[in-house]
Amino acid sequence: MKCIMIYTKVNTNKKYRVDEIFYHIGKGFWLPFCLIGIWFAHSGYERYGELAACQVRRIAGFPCPGCGGTRAFYYLFCGDVVRSFYLNPTVSYGVLAYLHFMLLYFYRKHISGAIDAKEIHIQYYMYAAIGVILMQWAIKIINILLI
């Protein structure tokens, strides 16, 4: 019996673009994020919200950059977007940045066909997020010092 072996050349030099990786991660992230958010808004916050209290604020008396994030997440999934934004605008920014990136990548890949022309720069989303975090943190600290 003669064994025939077929060798295929596997392209191991394929480089993945950062925006492509984030797009695929984002597709897998969306459904669990929504399910956890809906669960948290309807039954999880009453049970586990107290566990998410900020220990930095409890110990130091000043808010950390993430203070209000749990409540902002809760109010966002309850539909109170204004209150969510007031508590921690980073949560609202994260959702909007995610939607913007996913829609932009989808449009470039499937509708305009311009995905190969230019990569979407993920770092700009991160720079803006850091700016939002620092700005809301500074405003919270200034409000505490002035009151």
Coordinates of N, CA, C and O in Angstrom, one line a residue:
M1 N 0.8 -1.2 0.0 CA 0.0 0.0 0.0 C 0.9 1.2 0.0 O 1.8 1.4 0.8
K2 N 0.6 2.1 -0.9 CA 1.4 3.3 -1.1 C 0.7 4.5 -0.4 O -0.4 4.7 -0.6
C3 N 1.5 5.1 0.4 CA 0.9 6.3 1.1 C 1.3 7.6 0.3 O 2.5 7.8 0.0
I4 N 0.3 8.3 0.0 CA 0.6 9.6 -0.7 C 0.4 10.7 0.3 O -0.6 10.9 1.0
M5 N 1.4 11.5 0.4 CA 1.4 12.7 1.3 C 1.4 13.9 0.5 O 2.1 14.1 -0.5
I6 N 0.5 14.8 0.9 CA 0.3 16.0 0.1 C 0.8 17.1 1.1 O 0.3 17.2 2.2
Y7 N 1.7 17.9 0.7 CA 2.2 19.0 1.5 C 1.6 20.3 0.9 O 1.6 20.6 -0.3
T8 N 1.1 21.1 1.8 CA 0.6 22.4 1.4 C 1.4 23.4 2.2 O 1.8 23.2 3.3
K9 N 1.6 24.5 1.5 CA 2.4 25.5 2.1 C 1.5 26.4 2.9 O 0.5 27.0 2.4
V10 N 1.7 26.5 4.2 CA 0.9 27.3 5.1 C 1.6 28.7 5.2 O 2.8 28.8 5.5
N11 N 0.9 29.7 5.0 CA 1.4 31.1 5.1 C 1.5 31.5 6.5 O 0.5 31.9 7.1
T12 N 2.7 31.3 7.1 CA 2.8 31.7 8.5 C 3.3 33.1 8.7 O 3.4 33.6 9.8
N13 N 3.5 33.8 7.6 CA 3.9 35.2 7.7 C 2.8 36.2 7.6 O 3.1 37.4 7.5
K14 N 1.6 35.8 7.7 CA 0.4 36.7 7.6 C 0.4 37.6 8.9 O 0.5 37.1 10.0
K15 N 0.4 38.8 8.6 CA 0.4 39.8 9.7 C -1.1 40.3 9.9 O -1.7 40.7 8.9
Y16 N -1.5 40.3 11.1 CA -2.9 40.8 11.4 C -2.8 42.2 11.8 O -1.9 42.6 12.5
R17 N -3.7 43.0 11.3 CA -3.8 44.4 11.7 C -4.4 44.5 13.0 O -5.3 43.7 13.4
V18 N -4.1 45.5 13.7 CA -4.6 45.8 15.1 C -6.1 46.0 15.0 O -6.9 45.4 15.8
D19 N -6.6 46.8 14.0 CA -8.0 47.0 14.0 C -8.8 45.8 13.6 O -9.9 45.6 14.1
E20 N -8.2 44.9 12.8 CA -8.9 43.6 12.5 C -9.0 42.7 13.8 O -10.0 42.2 14.0
I21 N -7.9 42.7 14.6 CA -8.0 41.9 15.8 C -9.0 42.5 16.8 O -9.9 41.8 17.3
F22 N -9.1 43.8 16.9 CA -10.0 44.4 17.8 C -11.5 44.2 17.3 O -12.4 44.1 18.1
Y23 N -11.6 44.2 16.0 CA -13.0 44.0 15.4 C -13.5 42.6 15.8 O -14.6 42.4 16.2
H24 N -12.6 41.6 15.6 CA -13.0 40.2 15.9 C -13.2 40.0 17.4 O -14.2 39.3 17.8
I25 N -12.4 40.7 18.3 CA -12.7 40.6 19.7 C -14.0 41.3 20.0 O -14.8 40.8 20.8
G26 N -14.2 42.4 19.4 CA -15.5 43.2 19.6 C -16.7 42.4 19.3 O -17.7 42.5 19.9
K27 N -16.6 41.6 18.2 CA -17.8 40.8 17.8 C -18.1 39.8 18.9 O -19.3 39.5 19.2
G28 N -17.1 39.2 19.5 CA -17.3 38.2 20.6 C -17.7 38.9 21.9 O -18.3 38.2 22.8
F29 N -17.4 40.1 22.1 CA -17.6 40.8 23.3 C -19.0 41.4 23.5 O -19.5 41.5 24.6
W30 N -19.7 41.7 22.4 CA -20.9 42.4 22.4 C -22.0 41.6 23.1 O -22.7 42.2 24.0
L31 N -22.3 40.4 22.8 CA -23.4 39.7 23.4 C -23.2 39.4 24.9 O -24.1 39.7 25.7
P32 N -22.0 39.0 25.3 CA -21.9 38.8 26.8 C -22.0 40.1 27.5 O -22.5 40.2 28.6
F33 N -21.5 41.2 26.9 CA -21.6 42.5 27.6 C -23.1 42.9 27.8 O -23.4 43.4 28.8
C34 N -23.9 42.7 26.7 CA -25.3 43.1 26.8 C -26.0 42.2 27.8 O -26.8 42.7 28.6
L35 N -25.7 40.9 27.8 CA -26.4 40.0 28.7 C -26.0 40.3 30.2 O -26.9 40.3 31.1
I36 N -24.8 40.5 30.4 CA -24.3 40.9 31.8 C -24.9 42.2 32.2 O -25.4 42.4 33.4
G37 N -25.0 43.2 31.3 CA -25.6 44.5 31.6 C -27.0 44.4 31.9 O -27.5 45.0 32.9
I38 N -27.8 43.6 31.2 CA -29.2 43.4 31.5 C -29.4 42.7 32.8 O -30.3 43.1 33.6
W39 N -28.6 41.7 33.0 CA -28.8 41.0 34.3 C -28.4 41.9 35.5 O -29.1 42.0 36.5
F40 N -27.3 42.7 35.3 CA -26.9 43.6 36.4 C -27.9 44.6 36.7 O -28.2 45.0 37.8
A41 N -28.5 45.2 35.6 CA -29.5 46.2 35.8 C -30.8 45.8 36.4 O -31.5 46.5 37.2
H42 N -31.1 44.5 36.2 CA -32.4 44.0 36.7 C -32.3 43.2 38.0 O -33.3 43.2 38.8
S43 N -31.2 42.6 38.4 CA -31.2 41.9 39.6 C -29.8 41.9 40.3 O -29.7 41.7 41.5
G44 N -28.7 42.2 39.5 CA -27.4 42.1 40.1 C -27.0 43.2 40.9 O -26.3 43.1 41.9
Y45 N -27.5 44.4 40.6 CA -27.0 45.6 41.4 C -27.5 45.6 42.8 O -26.8 45.9 43.7
E46 N -28.8 45.1 43.0 CA -29.3 45.0 44.3 C -28.6 44.0 45.2 O -28.4 44.2 46.4
R47 N -28.1 42.9 44.6 CA -27.4 41.9 45.3 C -26.0 42.2 45.5 O -25.4 41.9 46.6
Y48 N -25.3 42.7 44.4 CA -23.8 42.8 44.5 C -23.3 44.2 44.3 O -22.1 44.4 44.3
G49 N -24.2 45.2 44.3 CA -23.7 46.6 44.1 C -22.9 47.1 45.3 O -22.0 47.9 45.1
E50 N -23.3 46.6 46.5 CA -22.5 47.1 47.7 C -21.1 46.6 47.6 O -20.2 47.2 48.2
L51 N -20.8 45.4 47.0 CA -19.5 44.9 46.9 C -18.6 45.7 46.0 O -17.4 45.6 46.1
A52 N -19.2 46.4 45.1 CA -18.4 47.2 44.2 C -18.1 48.6 44.7 O -17.6 49.5 43.9
A53 N -18.4 48.9 45.9 CA -18.2 50.2 46.5 C -16.7 50.5 46.5 O -15.8 49.6 46.7
C54 N -16.3 51.8 46.2 CA -14.9 52.1 46.0 C -14.2 52.1 47.3 O -14.5 52.9 48.2
Q55 N -13.2 51.3 47.4 CA -12.4 51.2 48.6 C -11.4 52.4 48.7 O -11.1 52.8 49.8
V56 N -11.0 52.9 47.6 CA -10.1 54.0 47.6 C -10.8 55.2 48.2 O -10.2 55.9 49.1
R57 N -12.0 55.5 47.9 CA -12.8 56.6 48.4 C -13.1 56.3 49.9 O -13.1 57.3 50.7
R58 N -13.4 55.1 50.3 CA -13.7 54.8 51.7 C -12.5 55.1 52.5 O -12.6 55.6 53.6
I59 N -11.3 54.7 52.1 CA -10.1 54.8 52.9 C -9.5 56.2 52.8 O -9.2 56.8 53.8
A60 N -9.3 56.8 51.6 CA -8.7 58.0 51.4 C -9.6 59.2 51.5 O -9.1 60.3 51.7
G61 N -10.9 59.0 51.2 CA -11.8 60.1 51.2 C -11.9 60.9 49.8 O -12.7 61.7 49.7
F62 N -11.1 60.5 48.9 CA -11.1 61.1 47.6 C -11.5 60.0 46.6 O -11.2 58.8 46.7
P63 N -12.2 60.4 45.5 CA -12.6 59.4 44.5 C -11.4 58.9 43.7 O -10.5 59.7 43.4
C64 N -11.5 57.7 43.2 CA -10.5 57.2 42.3 C -11.0 57.5 40.9 O -12.1 57.9 40.7
P65 N -10.2 57.3 39.9 CA -10.6 57.6 38.5 C -11.8 56.8 38.0 O -12.5 57.2 37.1
G66 N -12.0 55.7 38.7 CA -13.2 54.8 38.3 C -14.4 55.0 39.1 O -15.4 54.3 38.9
C67 N -14.4 55.9 40.1 CA -15.5 56.0 41.0 C -16.8 56.4 40.2 O -16.8 57.2 39.3
G68 N -17.8 55.7 40.5 CA -19.1 55.9 39.9 C -19.3 55.0 38.7 O -20.4 55.0 38.0
G69 N -18.3 54.2 38.3 CA -18.4 53.4 37.1 C -19.4 52.3 37.2 O -20.2 52.0 36.3
T70 N -19.6 51.7 38.4 CA -20.5 50.6 38.6 C -22.0 51.2 38.5 O -22.8 50.6 37.8
R71 N -22.2 52.3 39.2 CA -23.5 52.9 39.1 C -23.8 53.5 37.7 O -24.9 53.4 37.2
A72 N -22.8 54.0 37.0 CA -23.0 54.5 35.6 C -23.3 53.3 34.7 O -24.2 53.4 33.9
F73 N -22.7 52.2 34.9 CA -23.0 51.0 34.1 C -24.5 50.6 34.4 O -25.2 50.3 33.5
Y74 N -24.9 50.6 35.7 CA -26.2 50.2 36.1 C -27.2 51.2 35.4 O -28.2 50.7 34.8
Y75 N -27.1 52.5 35.6 CA -28.0 53.4 35.0 C -28.0 53.4 33.5 O -29.1 53.6 32.9
L76 N -26.9 53.1 32.9 CA -26.9 53.0 31.4 C -27.8 51.9 30.9 O -28.6 52.0 30.0
F77 N -27.7 50.7 31.6 CA -28.6 49.6 31.2 C -30.0 49.7 31.7 O -30.9 49.0 31.3
C78 N -30.2 50.6 32.6 CA -31.6 50.9 33.0 C -32.3 51.9 32.1 O -33.5 52.2 32.1
G79 N -31.4 52.5 31.2 CA -32.0 53.5 30.2 C -31.8 54.9 30.6 O -32.2 55.8 29.9
D80 N -31.2 55.2 31.8 CA -31.0 56.6 32.2 C -29.6 57.0 31.8 O -28.7 57.0 32.6
V81 N -29.5 57.4 30.6 CA -28.2 57.7 30.0 C -27.6 59.0 30.6 O -26.4 59.1 30.8
V82 N -28.4 60.0 30.9 CA -28.0 61.2 31.5 C -27.3 61.0 32.9 O -26.3 61.5 33.2
R83 N -28.0 60.3 33.7 CA -27.5 60.0 35.0 C -26.2 59.1 34.9 O -25.3 59.3 35.7
S84 N -26.2 58.2 34.0 CA -25.0 57.4 33.8 C -23.8 58.3 33.4 O -22.7 58.1 33.9
F85 N -24.1 59.2 32.5 CA -23.0 60.1 32.1 C -22.5 61.0 33.2 O -21.3 61.3 33.3
Y86 N -23.5 61.4 34.0 CA -23.1 62.3 35.2 C -22.2 61.6 36.2 O -21.3 62.1 36.7
L87 N -22.5 60.3 36.4 CA -21.8 59.5 37.4 C -20.4 59.2 36.9 O -19.4 59.3 37.7
N88 N -20.2 58.8 35.7 CA -18.9 58.5 35.2 C -19.0 58.5 33.6 O -19.5 57.5 33.1
P89 N -18.6 59.5 33.0 CA -18.8 59.6 31.5 C -17.9 58.6 30.8 O -18.1 58.4 29.6
T90 N -17.0 58.0 31.4 CA -16.1 57.0 30.7 C -16.9 55.8 30.3 O -16.6 55.2 29.2
V91 N -18.0 55.4 31.0 CA -18.8 54.3 30.6 C -19.5 54.6 29.3 O -19.5 53.8 28.4
S92 N -20.1 55.8 29.3 CA -20.9 56.2 28.1 C -19.9 56.4 26.9 O -20.2 56.0 25.8
Y93 N -18.7 56.9 27.2 CA -17.7 57.1 26.1 C -17.3 55.7 25.6 O -17.1 55.5 24.4
G94 N -17.1 54.8 26.5 CA -16.7 53.4 26.1 C -17.7 52.8 25.1 O -17.3 52.2 24.1
V95 N -18.9 52.9 25.5 CA -20.0 52.3 24.6 C -20.0 53.0 23.3 O -20.1 52.4 22.2
L96 N -20.0 54.3 23.3 CA -20.0 55.1 22.0 C -18.8 54.8 21.2 O -18.9 54.7 19.9
A97 N -17.6 54.8 21.8 CA -16.4 54.5 21.0 C -16.4 53.1 20.4 O -16.0 52.9 19.3
Y98 N -16.9 52.1 21.2 CA -17.0 50.8 20.7 C -18.0 50.7 19.5 O -17.6 50.2 18.5
L99 N -19.1 51.4 19.6 CA -20.1 51.4 18.5 C -19.5 52.1 17.3 O -19.6 51.6 16.1
H100 N -18.8 53.2 17.5 CA -18.2 53.9 16.4 C -17.2 53.1 15.7 O -17.2 53.0 14.4
F101 N -16.3 52.4 16.4 CA -15.3 51.6 15.8 C -15.9 50.4 15.1 O -15.4 50.2 13.9
M102 N -16.8 49.7 15.7 CA -17.4 48.6 15.0 C -18.1 48.9 13.8 O -18.0 48.2 12.7
L103 N -18.9 50.0 13.8 CA -19.6 50.4 12.6 C -18.6 50.9 11.5 O -18.8 50.7 10.3
L104 N -17.6 51.7 11.9 CA -16.6 52.1 10.9 C -15.9 51.0 10.3 O -15.7 51.0 9.0
Y105 N -15.5 50.0 11.1 CA -14.8 48.9 10.5 C -15.7 48.1 9.6 O -15.3 47.7 8.5
F106 N -16.9 47.9 10.0 CA -17.9 47.1 9.2 C -18.1 47.9 7.9 O -18.2 47.2 6.8
Y107 N -18.3 49.2 8.0 CA -18.5 50.0 6.7 C -17.4 49.9 5.8 O -17.5 49.6 4.6
R108 N -16.2 50.0 6.3 CA -15.0 50.0 5.4 C -14.8 48.6 4.8 O -14.3 48.5 3.7
K109 N -15.1 47.5 5.6 CA -14.8 46.2 5.1 C -15.9 45.7 4.2 O -15.6 45.1 3.1
H110 N -17.2 45.9 4.5 CA -18.2 45.3 3.8 C -19.0 46.2 2.8 O -19.6 45.8 1.9
I111 N -18.9 47.5 3.0 CA -19.7 48.4 2.1 C -18.8 49.2 1.2 O -19.0 49.2 0.0
S112 N -17.8 49.9 1.7 CA -17.0 50.8 0.8 C -15.8 50.0 0.2 O -15.3 50.4 -0.8
G113 N -15.4 49.0 0.9 CA -14.3 48.2 0.4 C -12.9 48.9 0.6 O -11.9 48.5 0.0
A114 N -12.9 49.9 1.5 CA -11.7 50.7 1.7 C -10.9 50.2 2.9 O -10.1 51.0 3.4
I115 N -11.1 49.0 3.3 CA -10.4 48.5 4.6 C -8.9 48.4 4.4 O -8.2 48.6 5.3
D116 N -8.5 48.1 3.2 CA -7.1 47.9 2.9 C -6.3 49.2 2.8 O -5.1 49.3 2.9
A117 N -7.1 50.3 2.5 CA -6.5 51.6 2.3 C -5.8 52.2 3.5 O -4.6 52.6 3.5
K118 N -6.4 52.1 4.7 CA -5.9 52.8 5.8 C -6.4 52.0 7.1 O -7.6 51.8 7.2
E119 N -5.5 51.8 8.0 CA -5.9 51.1 9.3 C -6.6 52.1 10.2 O -6.2 53.3 10.2
I120 N -7.5 51.7 11.0 CA -8.2 52.5 12.0 C -7.2 52.5 13.2 O -6.9 51.5 13.7
H121 N -6.9 53.7 13.6 CA -5.9 53.9 14.7 C -6.6 53.7 16.0 O -7.3 54.7 16.5
I122 N -6.4 52.6 16.7 CA -7.0 52.3 18.0 C -6.5 53.2 19.0 O -7.2 53.6 20.0
Q123 N -5.3 53.7 18.9 CA -4.7 54.5 20.0 C -5.4 55.8 20.2 O -5.5 56.3 21.3
Y124 N -6.1 56.3 19.1 CA -6.8 57.6 19.3 C -8.0 57.4 20.2 O -8.4 58.3 21.0
Y125 N -8.7 56.2 20.1 CA -9.8 55.9 21.1 C -9.2 55.9 22.5 O -9.9 56.3 23.4
M126 N -8.1 55.3 22.7 CA -7.5 55.2 24.0 C -7.1 56.5 24.6 O -7.3 56.8 25.7
Y127 N -6.5 57.4 23.7 CA -6.1 58.7 24.2 C -7.3 59.5 24.6 O -7.3 60.2 25.6
A128 N -8.4 59.4 23.9 CA -9.6 60.1 24.2 C -10.2 59.5 25.5 O -10.7 60.3 26.4
A129 N -10.1 58.2 25.7 CA -10.6 57.6 27.0 C -9.8 58.1 28.2 O -10.4 58.4 29.2
I130 N -8.5 58.2 28.0 CA -7.6 58.7 29.1 C -8.0 60.1 29.4 O -8.1 60.5 30.6
G131 N -8.2 60.9 28.4 CA -8.6 62.3 28.6 C -10.0 62.4 29.3 O -10.1 63.2 30.2
V132 N -10.9 61.6 28.9 CA -12.2 61.6 29.6 C -12.1 61.2 31.1 O -12.7 61.8 32.0
I133 N -11.3 60.1 31.3 CA -11.1 59.6 32.7 C -10.4 60.7 33.5 O -10.9 61.0 34.7
L134 N -9.4 61.3 33.1 CA -8.7 62.4 33.8 C -9.5 63.6 34.0 O -9.5 64.2 35.1
M135 N -10.3 64.0 33.0 CA -11.2 65.2 33.1 C -12.3 65.0 34.2 O -12.5 65.8 35.0
Q136 N -12.9 63.8 34.1 CA -14.0 63.6 35.1 C -13.5 63.4 36.5 O -14.1 63.8 37.4
W137 N -12.3 62.8 36.6 CA -11.7 62.7 37.9 C -11.3 64.1 38.5 O -11.5 64.3 39.7
A138 N -10.7 64.9 37.7 CA -10.4 66.3 38.1 C -11.6 67.1 38.6 O -11.6 67.7 39.6
I139 N -12.7 66.9 37.8 CA -13.9 67.6 38.1 C -14.5 67.1 39.5 O -14.9 67.9 40.3
K140 N -14.4 65.8 39.7 CA -14.9 65.3 41.0 C -14.1 65.8 42.1 O -14.6 66.1 43.2
I141 N -12.8 65.8 42.0 CA -11.9 66.2 43.1 C -12.1 67.7 43.3 O -12.2 68.2 44.5
I142 N -12.2 68.5 42.3 CA -12.5 70.0 42.4 C -13.8 70.2 43.1 O -13.9 71.0 44.0
N143 N -14.8 69.4 42.8 CA -16.1 69.6 43.5 C -16.1 69.2 44.9 O -16.7 69.9 45.8
I144 N -15.3 68.2 45.3 CA -15.1 67.9 46.7 C -14.4 68.9 47.4 O -14.7 69.3 48.6
L145 N -13.3 69.5 46.8 CA -12.5 70.5 47.5 C -13.3 71.9 47.7 O -13.1 72.6 48.6
L146 N -14.2 72.1 46.7 CA -14.9 73.4 46.8 C -16.1 73.3 47.7 O -16.6 74.4 48.1
I147 N -16.6 72.1 48.0 CA -17.8 72.0 48.8 C -17.5 72.0 50.3 O -16.6 71.9 50.9

